[in-house]
mmCIF file with all atom_site columns, C-alpha atoms in Angstrom:
data_model
loop_
_atom_site.group_PDB
_atom_site.id
_atom_site.type_symbol
_atom_site.label_atom_id
_atom_site.label_alt_id
_atom_site.label_comp_id
_atom_site.label_asym_id
_atom_site.label_entity_id
_atom_site.label_seq_id
_atom_site.pdbx_PDB_ins_code
_atom_site.Cartn_x
_atom_site.Cartn_y
_atom_site.Cartn_z
_atom_site.occupancy
_atom_site.B_iso_or_equiv
_atom_site.pdbx_formal_charge
_atom_site.auth_seq_id
_atom_site.auth_comp_id
_atom_site.auth_asym_id
_atom_site.auth_atom_id
_atom_site.pdbx_PDB_model_num
ATOM 1   C CA . MET A 1 1   ? 4.883   -5.572  -4.578  1.00 0.00 ? 136 MET A CA 1
ATOM 2   C CA . TRP A 1 2   ? 2.900   -4.047  -7.429  1.00 0.00 ? 137 TRP A CA 1
ATOM 3   C CA . SER A 1 3   ? 4.726   -6.302  -9.899  1.00 0.00 ? 138 SER A CA 1
ATOM 4   C CA . GLU A 1 4   ? 3.849   -9.323  -7.747  1.00 0.00 ? 139 GLU A CA 1
ATOM 5   C CA . ILE A 1 5   ? 0.177   -8.326  -7.747  1.00 0.00 ? 140 ILE A CA 1
ATOM 6   C CA . PHE A 1 6   ? 0.142   -7.664  -11.490 1.00 0.00 ? 141 PHE A CA 1
ATOM 7   C CA . LYS A 1 7   ? 1.833   -11.018 -12.129 1.00 0.00 ? 142 LYS A CA 1
ATOM 8   C CA . ASP A 1 8   ? -0.986  -12.660 -10.159 1.00 0.00 ? 143 ASP A CA 1
ATOM 9   C CA . LEU A 1 9   ? -3.562  -10.670 -12.129 1.00 0.00 ? 144 LEU A CA 1
ATOM 10  C CA . ASP A 1 10  ? -1.948  -11.791 -15.418 1.00 0.00 ? 145 ASP A CA 1
ATOM 11  C CA . ALA A 1 11  ? -3.470  -15.240 -14.826 1.00 0.00 ? 146 ALA A CA 1
ATOM 12  C CA . PHE A 1 12  ? -7.003  -13.901 -15.295 1.00 0.00 ? 147 PHE A CA 1
ATOM 13  C CA . GLU A 1 13  ? -8.864  -13.322 -18.540 1.00 0.00 ? 148 GLU A CA 1
ATOM 14  C CA . LEU A 1 14  ? -10.249 -9.809  -18.078 1.00 0.00 ? 149 LEU A CA 1
ATOM 15  C CA . GLY A 1 15  ? -12.257 -9.450  -21.282 1.00 0.00 ? 150 GLY A CA 1
ATOM 16  C CA . GLU A 1 16  ? -12.247 -6.233  -23.289 1.00 0.00 ? 151 GLU A CA 1
ATOM 17  C CA . SER A 1 17  ? -13.213 -3.669  -20.658 1.00 0.00 ? 152 SER A CA 1
ATOM 18  C CA . ALA A 1 18  ? -12.216 -3.108  -17.057 1.00 0.00 ? 153 ALA A CA 1
ATOM 19  C CA . LEU A 1 19  ? -13.173 -0.776  -14.255 1.00 0.00 ? 154 LEU A CA 1
ATOM 20  C CA . ASP A 1 20  ? -10.343 0.317   -11.939 1.00 0.00 ? 155 ASP A CA 1
ATOM 21  C CA . VAL A 1 21  ? -11.923 1.156   -8.560  1.00 0.00 ? 156 VAL A CA 1
ATOM 22  C CA . GLY A 1 22  ? -9.883  3.417   -6.294  1.00 0.00 ? 157 GLY A CA 1
ATOM 23  C CA . ALA A 1 23  ? -7.537  4.248   -9.161  1.00 0.00 ? 158 ALA A CA 1
ATOM 24  C CA . GLY A 1 24  ? -5.347  6.552   -7.073  1.00 0.00 ? 159 GLY A CA 1
ATOM 25  C CA . PHE A 1 25  ? -2.313  7.589   -9.087  1.00 0.00 ? 160 PHE A CA 1
ATOM 26  C CA . GLY A 1 26  ? -2.877  5.239   -11.998 1.00 0.00 ? 161 GLY A CA 1
ATOM 27  C CA . ASN A 1 27  ? -0.674  2.187   -11.397 1.00 0.00 ? 162 ASN A CA 1
ATOM 28  C CA . THR A 1 28  ? -3.494  -0.256  -12.094 1.00 0.00 ? 163 THR A CA 1
ATOM 29  C CA . THR A 1 29  ? -4.925  1.925   -14.855 1.00 0.00 ? 164 THR A CA 1
ATOM 30  C CA . ARG A 1 30  ? -1.527  1.811   -16.602 1.00 0.00 ? 165 ARG A CA 1
ATOM 31  C CA . TYR A 1 31  ? -1.398  -1.978  -16.224 1.00 0.00 ? 166 TYR A CA 1
ATOM 32  C CA . LEU A 1 32  ? -4.920  -2.443  -17.636 1.00 0.00 ? 167 LEU A CA 1
ATOM 33  C CA . LEU A 1 33  ? -4.250  -0.136  -20.592 1.00 0.00 ? 168 LEU A CA 1
ATOM 34  C CA . ALA A 1 34  ? -1.020  -2.048  -21.313 1.00 0.00 ? 169 ALA A CA 1
ATOM 35  C CA . ARG A 1 35  ? -3.115  -5.225  -21.512 1.00 0.00 ? 170 ARG A CA 1
ATOM 36  C CA . GLY A 1 36  ? -5.095  -3.569  -24.302 1.00 0.00 ? 171 GLY A CA 1
ATOM 37  C CA . LEU A 1 37  ? -8.347  -3.066  -22.418 1.00 0.00 ? 172 LEU A CA 1
ATOM 38  C CA . ARG A 1 38  ? -10.810 -0.211  -22.561 1.00 0.00 ? 173 ARG A CA 1
ATOM 39  C CA . VAL A 1 39  ? -10.619 1.185   -19.047 1.00 0.00 ? 174 VAL A CA 1
ATOM 40  C CA . CYS A 1 40  ? -12.734 3.304   -16.773 1.00 0.00 ? 175 CYS A CA 1
ATOM 41  C CA . ALA A 1 41  ? -10.903 4.563   -13.700 1.00 0.00 ? 176 ALA A CA 1
ATOM 42  C CA . VAL A 1 42  ? -12.827 5.867   -10.693 1.00 0.00 ? 177 VAL A CA 1
ATOM 43  C CA . ASP A 1 43  ? -11.611 7.485   -7.516  1.00 0.00 ? 178 ASP A CA 1
ATOM 44  C CA . ILE A 1 44  ? -13.222 9.519   -4.747  1.00 0.00 ? 179 ILE A CA 1
ATOM 45  C CA . ASP A 1 45  ? -10.309 12.006  -4.692  1.00 0.00 ? 180 ASP A CA 1
ATOM 46  C CA . PRO A 1 46  ? -10.642 14.884  -7.204  1.00 0.00 ? 181 PRO A CA 1
ATOM 47  C CA . GLY A 1 47  ? -6.845  15.273  -7.217  1.00 0.00 ? 182 GLY A CA 1
ATOM 48  C CA . ALA A 1 48  ? -6.346  11.651  -8.237  1.00 0.00 ? 183 ALA A CA 1
ATOM 49  C CA . VAL A 1 49  ? -8.963  11.970  -10.981 1.00 0.00 ? 184 VAL A CA 1
ATOM 50  C CA . ALA A 1 50  ? -7.271  15.095  -12.383 1.00 0.00 ? 185 ALA A CA 1
ATOM 51  C CA . TYR A 1 51  ? -3.846  13.445  -12.195 1.00 0.00 ? 186 TYR A CA 1
ATOM 52  C CA . ILE A 1 52  ? -4.965  10.324  -14.085 1.00 0.00 ? 187 ILE A CA 1
ATOM 53  C CA . LYS A 1 53  ? -6.690  12.415  -16.764 1.00 0.00 ? 188 LYS A CA 1
ATOM 54  C CA . SER A 1 54  ? -3.473  14.380  -17.250 1.00 0.00 ? 189 SER A CA 1
ATOM 55  C CA . LEU A 1 55  ? -1.145  11.365  -17.115 1.00 0.00 ? 190 LEU A CA 1
ATOM 56  C CA . PHE A 1 56  ? -3.137  9.371   -19.668 1.00 0.00 ? 191 PHE A CA 1
ATOM 57  C CA . LYS A 1 57  ? -4.575  12.233  -21.749 1.00 0.00 ? 192 LYS A CA 1
ATOM 58  C CA . GLU A 1 58  ? -3.902  10.440  -25.071 1.00 0.00 ? 193 GLU A CA 1
ATOM 59  C CA . PHE A 1 59  ? -5.917  7.427   -23.914 1.00 0.00 ? 194 PHE A CA 1
ATOM 60  C CA . VAL A 1 60  ? -8.705  9.744   -22.738 1.00 0.00 ? 195 VAL A CA 1
ATOM 61  C CA . LYS A 1 61  ? -8.718  11.537  -26.119 1.00 0.00 ? 196 LYS A CA 1
ATOM 62  C CA . SER A 1 62  ? -8.849  8.237   -27.994 1.00 0.00 ? 197 SER A CA 1
ATOM 63  C CA . GLY A 1 63  ? -11.804 7.008   -25.917 1.00 0.00 ? 198 GLY A CA 1
ATOM 64  C CA . LEU A 1 64  ? -9.891  4.050   -24.462 1.00 0.00 ? 199 LEU A CA 1
ATOM 65  C CA . LEU A 1 65  ? -9.974  5.587   -20.981 1.00 0.00 ? 200 LEU A CA 1
ATOM 66  C CA . LYS A 1 66  ? -12.724 7.316   -19.029 1.00 0.00 ? 201 LYS A CA 1
ATOM 67  C CA . VAL A 1 67  ? -11.916 8.796   -15.638 1.00 0.00 ? 202 VAL A CA 1
ATOM 68  C CA . LEU A 1 68  ? -14.711 9.563   -13.189 1.00 0.00 ? 203 LEU A CA 1
ATOM 69  C CA . LEU A 1 69  ? -15.073 10.940  -9.685  1.00 0.00 ? 204 LEU A CA 1
ATOM 70  C CA . ALA A 1 70  ? -17.078 8.344   -7.750  1.00 0.00 ? 205 ALA A CA 1
ATOM 71  C CA . PRO A 1 71  ? -16.982 6.407   -4.483  1.00 0.00 ? 206 PRO A CA 1
ATOM 72  C CA . ALA A 1 72  ? -16.600 2.626   -4.565  1.00 0.00 ? 207 ALA A CA 1
ATOM 73  C CA . GLU A 1 73  ? -19.905 2.353   -2.714  1.00 0.00 ? 208 GLU A CA 1
ATOM 74  C CA . SER A 1 74  ? -21.886 4.013   -5.522  1.00 0.00 ? 209 SER A CA 1
ATOM 75  C CA . LEU A 1 75  ? -20.429 3.183   -8.926  1.00 0.00 ? 210 LEU A CA 1
ATOM 76  C CA . PRO A 1 76  ? -22.081 5.131   -11.783 1.00 0.00 ? 211 PRO A CA 1
ATOM 77  C CA . PHE A 1 77  ? -22.416 2.134   -14.110 1.00 0.00 ? 212 PHE A CA 1
ATOM 78  C CA . ALA A 1 78  ? -25.165 -0.200  -15.271 1.00 0.00 ? 213 ALA A CA 1
ATOM 79  C CA . ASP A 1 79  ? -25.365 -3.808  -14.117 1.00 0.00 ? 214 ASP A CA 1
ATOM 80  C CA . GLY A 1 80  ? -22.764 -5.869  -15.993 1.00 0.00 ? 215 GLY A CA 1
ATOM 81  C CA . GLU A 1 81  ? -21.404 -2.839  -17.835 1.00 0.00 ? 216 GLU A CA 1
ATOM 82  C CA . CYS A 1 82  ? -17.730 -3.852  -17.524 1.00 0.00 ? 217 CYS A CA 1
ATOM 83  C CA . ASP A 1 83  ? -16.215 -7.238  -18.235 1.00 0.00 ? 218 ASP A CA 1
ATOM 84  C CA . SER A 1 84  ? -13.986 -7.012  -15.164 1.00 0.00 ? 219 SER A CA 1
ATOM 85  C CA . VAL A 1 85  ? -13.698 -4.867  -12.072 1.00 0.00 ? 220 VAL A CA 1
ATOM 86  C CA . ILE A 1 86  ? -10.256 -4.525  -10.517 1.00 0.00 ? 221 ILE A CA 1
ATOM 87  C CA . SER A 1 87  ? -9.214  -2.743  -7.333  1.00 0.00 ? 222 SER A CA 1
ATOM 88  C CA . VAL A 1 88  ? -5.635  -2.639  -6.055  1.00 0.00 ? 223 VAL A CA 1
ATOM 89  C CA . ALA A 1 89  ? -4.528  -1.086  -2.759  1.00 0.00 ? 224 ALA A CA 1
ATOM 90  C CA . ALA A 1 90  ? -7.800  0.751   -2.226  1.00 0.00 ? 225 ALA A CA 1
ATOM 91  C CA . VAL A 1 91  ? -10.085 -1.361  -0.008  1.00 0.00 ? 226 VAL A CA 1
ATOM 92  C CA . HIS A 1 92  ? -8.529  0.052   3.155   1.00 0.00 ? 227 HIS A CA 1
ATOM 93  C CA . HIS A 1 93  ? -9.876  3.467   2.065   1.00 0.00 ? 228 HIS A CA 1
ATOM 94  C CA . PHE A 1 94  ? -13.477 2.342   1.480   1.00 0.00 ? 229 PHE A CA 1
ATOM 95  C CA . ARG A 1 95  ? -16.077 3.633   3.926   1.00 0.00 ? 230 ARG A CA 1
ATOM 96  C CA . ASP A 1 96  ? -18.330 0.567   3.644   1.00 0.00 ? 231 ASP A CA 1
ATOM 97  C CA . ILE A 1 97  ? -16.447 -2.431  2.298   1.00 0.00 ? 232 ILE A CA 1
ATOM 98  C CA . GLU A 1 98  ? -19.438 -4.744  1.900   1.00 0.00 ? 233 GLU A CA 1
ATOM 99  C CA . VAL A 1 99  ? -21.415 -2.150  -0.057  1.00 0.00 ? 234 VAL A CA 1
ATOM 100 C CA . ALA A 1 100 ? -18.362 -1.491  -2.254  1.00 0.00 ? 235 ALA A CA 1
ATOM 101 C CA . LEU A 1 101 ? -17.897 -5.207  -2.966  1.00 0.00 ? 236 LEU A CA 1
ATOM 102 C CA . ARG A 1 102 ? -21.589 -5.559  -3.823  1.00 0.00 ? 237 ARG A CA 1
ATOM 103 C CA . GLU A 1 103 ? -21.271 -2.632  -6.242  1.00 0.00 ? 238 GLU A CA 1
ATOM 104 C CA . MET A 1 104 ? -18.254 -4.207  -7.936  1.00 0.00 ? 239 MET A CA 1
ATOM 105 C CA . VAL A 1 105 ? -20.097 -7.519  -8.336  1.00 0.00 ? 240 VAL A CA 1
ATOM 106 C CA . ARG A 1 106 ? -23.106 -5.672  -9.774  1.00 0.00 ? 241 ARG A CA 1
ATOM 107 C CA . VAL A 1 107 ? -21.027 -3.863  -12.404 1.00 0.00 ? 242 VAL A CA 1
ATOM 108 C CA . ALA A 1 108 ? -18.839 -6.837  -13.434 1.00 0.00 ? 243 ALA A CA 1
ATOM 109 C CA . LYS A 1 109 ? -19.926 -9.179  -16.190 1.00 0.00 ? 244 LYS A CA 1
ATOM 110 C CA . ARG A 1 110 ? -17.103 -11.681 -15.760 1.00 0.00 ? 245 ARG A CA 1
ATOM 111 C CA . LEU A 1 111 ? -14.672 -11.105 -12.876 1.00 0.00 ? 246 LEU A CA 1
ATOM 112 C CA . VAL A 1 112 ? -14.020 -9.037  -9.766  1.00 0.00 ? 247 VAL A CA 1
ATOM 113 C CA . ALA A 1 113 ? -10.429 -9.071  -8.481  1.00 0.00 ? 248 ALA A CA 1
ATOM 114 C CA . ILE A 1 114 ? -9.526  -7.042  -5.410  1.00 0.00 ? 249 ILE A CA 1
ATOM 115 C CA . TYR A 1 115 ? -6.057  -6.749  -3.910  1.00 0.00 ? 250 TYR A CA 1
ATOM 116 C CA . ASP A 1 116 ? -5.009  -4.915  -0.770  1.00 0.00 ? 251 ASP A CA 1
ATOM 117 C CA . TRP A 1 117 ? -2.271  -4.854  1.842   1.00 0.00 ? 252 TRP A CA 1
ATOM 118 C CA . THR A 1 118 ? -2.045  -7.286  4.755   1.00 0.00 ? 253 THR A CA 1
ATOM 119 C CA . PRO A 1 119 ? -1.170  -6.025  8.257   1.00 0.00 ? 254 PRO A CA 1
ATOM 120 C CA . GLU A 1 120 ? 2.439   -7.136  7.642   1.00 0.00 ? 255 GLU A CA 1
ATOM 121 C CA . ALA A 1 121 ? 2.663   -4.502  4.893   1.00 0.00 ? 256 ALA A CA 1
ATOM 122 C CA . GLY A 1 122 ? 1.821   -1.684  7.329   1.00 0.00 ? 257 GLY A CA 1
ATOM 123 C CA . GLY A 1 123 ? 4.681   0.786   7.391   1.00 0.00 ? 258 GLY A CA 1
ATOM 124 C CA . VAL A 1 124 ? 6.598   -1.313  4.836   1.00 0.00 ? 259 VAL A CA 1
ATOM 125 C CA . THR A 1 125 ? 4.783   -0.795  1.528   1.00 0.00 ? 260 THR A CA 1
ATOM 126 C CA . ASN A 1 126 ? 2.423   1.946   2.693   1.00 0.00 ? 261 ASN A CA 1
ATOM 127 C CA . PRO A 1 127 ? 1.998   4.436   5.555   1.00 0.00 ? 262 PRO A CA 1
ATOM 128 C CA . HIS A 1 128 ? -0.911  2.633   7.247   1.00 0.00 ? 263 HIS A CA 1
ATOM 129 C CA . SER A 1 129 ? -0.622  0.946   10.623  1.00 0.00 ? 264 SER A CA 1
ATOM 130 C CA . PRO A 1 130 ? -0.784  -2.847  10.913  1.00 0.00 ? 265 PRO A CA 1
ATOM 131 C CA . GLN A 1 131 ? -3.829  -2.435  13.190  1.00 0.00 ? 266 GLN A CA 1
ATOM 132 C CA . GLU A 1 132 ? -5.717  -0.369  10.614  1.00 0.00 ? 267 GLU A CA 1
ATOM 133 C CA . LEU A 1 133 ? -4.897  -2.835  7.837   1.00 0.00 ? 268 LEU A CA 1
ATOM 134 C CA . GLU A 1 134 ? -5.875  -5.792  10.046  1.00 0.00 ? 269 GLU A CA 1
ATOM 135 C CA . ALA A 1 135 ? -9.310  -4.289  10.744  1.00 0.00 ? 270 ALA A CA 1
ATOM 136 C CA . LYS A 1 136 ? -9.904  -3.500  7.073   1.00 0.00 ? 271 LYS A CA 1
ATOM 137 C CA . MET A 1 137 ? -8.686  -6.937  5.955   1.00 0.00 ? 272 MET A CA 1
ATOM 138 C CA . ARG A 1 138 ? -11.063 -8.642  8.406   1.00 0.00 ? 273 ARG A CA 1
ATOM 139 C CA . ALA A 1 139 ? -13.982 -6.521  7.203   1.00 0.00 ? 274 ALA A CA 1
ATOM 140 C CA . ALA A 1 140 ? -13.090 -7.308  3.589   1.00 0.00 ? 275 ALA A CA 1
ATOM 141 C CA . ALA A 1 141 ? -12.760 -11.044 4.293   1.00 0.00 ? 276 ALA A CA 1
ATOM 142 C CA . ASP A 1 142 ? -16.099 -11.114 6.141   1.00 0.00 ? 277 ASP A CA 1
ATOM 143 C CA . ALA A 1 143 ? -17.856 -9.365  3.245   1.00 0.00 ? 278 ALA A CA 1
ATOM 144 C CA . ALA A 1 144 ? -16.050 -11.544 0.699   1.00 0.00 ? 279 ALA A CA 1
ATOM 145 C CA . VAL A 1 145 ? -17.158 -14.775 2.373   1.00 0.00 ? 280 VAL A CA 1
ATOM 146 C CA . LYS A 1 146 ? -20.745 -13.510 2.506   1.00 0.00 ? 281 LYS A CA 1
ATOM 147 C CA . LEU A 1 147 ? -20.644 -12.651 -1.211  1.00 0.00 ? 282 LEU A CA 1
ATOM 148 C CA . GLY A 1 148 ? -18.936 -15.832 -2.414  1.00 0.00 ? 283 GLY A CA 1
ATOM 149 C CA . PHE A 1 149 ? -15.442 -14.536 -3.178  1.00 0.00 ? 284 PHE A CA 1
ATOM 150 C CA . ASP A 1 150 ? -12.359 -16.747 -3.063  1.00 0.00 ? 285 ASP A CA 1
ATOM 151 C CA . ILE A 1 151 ? -9.635  -15.427 -0.741  1.00 0.00 ? 286 ILE A CA 1
ATOM 152 C CA . LYS A 1 152 ? -5.868  -15.733 -1.122  1.00 0.00 ? 287 LYS A CA 1
ATOM 153 C CA . ILE A 1 153 ? -3.472  -14.275 1.461   1.00 0.00 ? 288 ILE A CA 1
ATOM 154 C CA . THR A 1 154 ? 0.259   -13.755 0.942   1.00 0.00 ? 289 THR A CA 1
ATOM 155 C CA . ARG A 1 155 ? 2.725   -12.053 3.250   1.00 0.00 ? 290 ARG A CA 1
ATOM 156 C CA . TYR A 1 156 ? 2.132   -8.470  2.111   1.00 0.00 ? 291 TYR A CA 1
ATOM 157 C CA . TRP A 1 157 ? -1.127  -8.582  0.147   1.00 0.00 ? 292 TRP A CA 1
ATOM 158 C CA . TYR A 1 158 ? -4.366  -10.467 -0.134  1.00 0.00 ? 293 TYR A CA 1
ATOM 159 C CA . ARG A 1 159 ? -6.692  -11.117 -3.040  1.00 0.00 ? 294 ARG A CA 1
ATOM 160 C CA . LEU A 1 160 ? -10.460 -11.440 -3.202  1.00 0.00 ? 295 LEU A CA 1
ATOM 161 C CA . VAL A 1 161 ? -11.745 -12.856 -6.482  1.00 0.00 ? 296 VAL A CA 1
ATOM 162 C CA . LYS A 1 162 ? -15.205 -13.700 -7.777  1.00 0.00 ? 297 LYS A CA 1
ATOM 163 C CA . PHE A 1 163 ? -16.067 -15.098 -11.204 1.00 0.00 ? 298 PHE A CA 1
#
């Protein structure tokens, strides 16, 4: 599934810098670094932040990666500070999806691309229930429509994108 999402993301020009929102255990951070971008990874979980700093310590030392503790709803960045903002498999954890999407749009200069699991993925690719994922997907789609995102839905994941 991750490879399918990253293949989809390959189609986008991300610029030189990207913000990974809800970085978790670094799958998207790794992908963005492999694309040669300067990356900032944020997560609300102190354990995830510590793990990413340890996993990618050479990138942190070189200045290619910054890792910060921050919620998606209050990103500690200036307007347009990052070329792209990417979030994979994190929206279902956000407390206020619309506020988080607005924050991502504010910080992005060029592109916001958000991917998360559909209800069909519940219990298959992740431990969340189909009902929980359905509610979060609906909230994300409602906010996305309001904010002018394009929506793509596949069997196990959906994408929200705004240029």
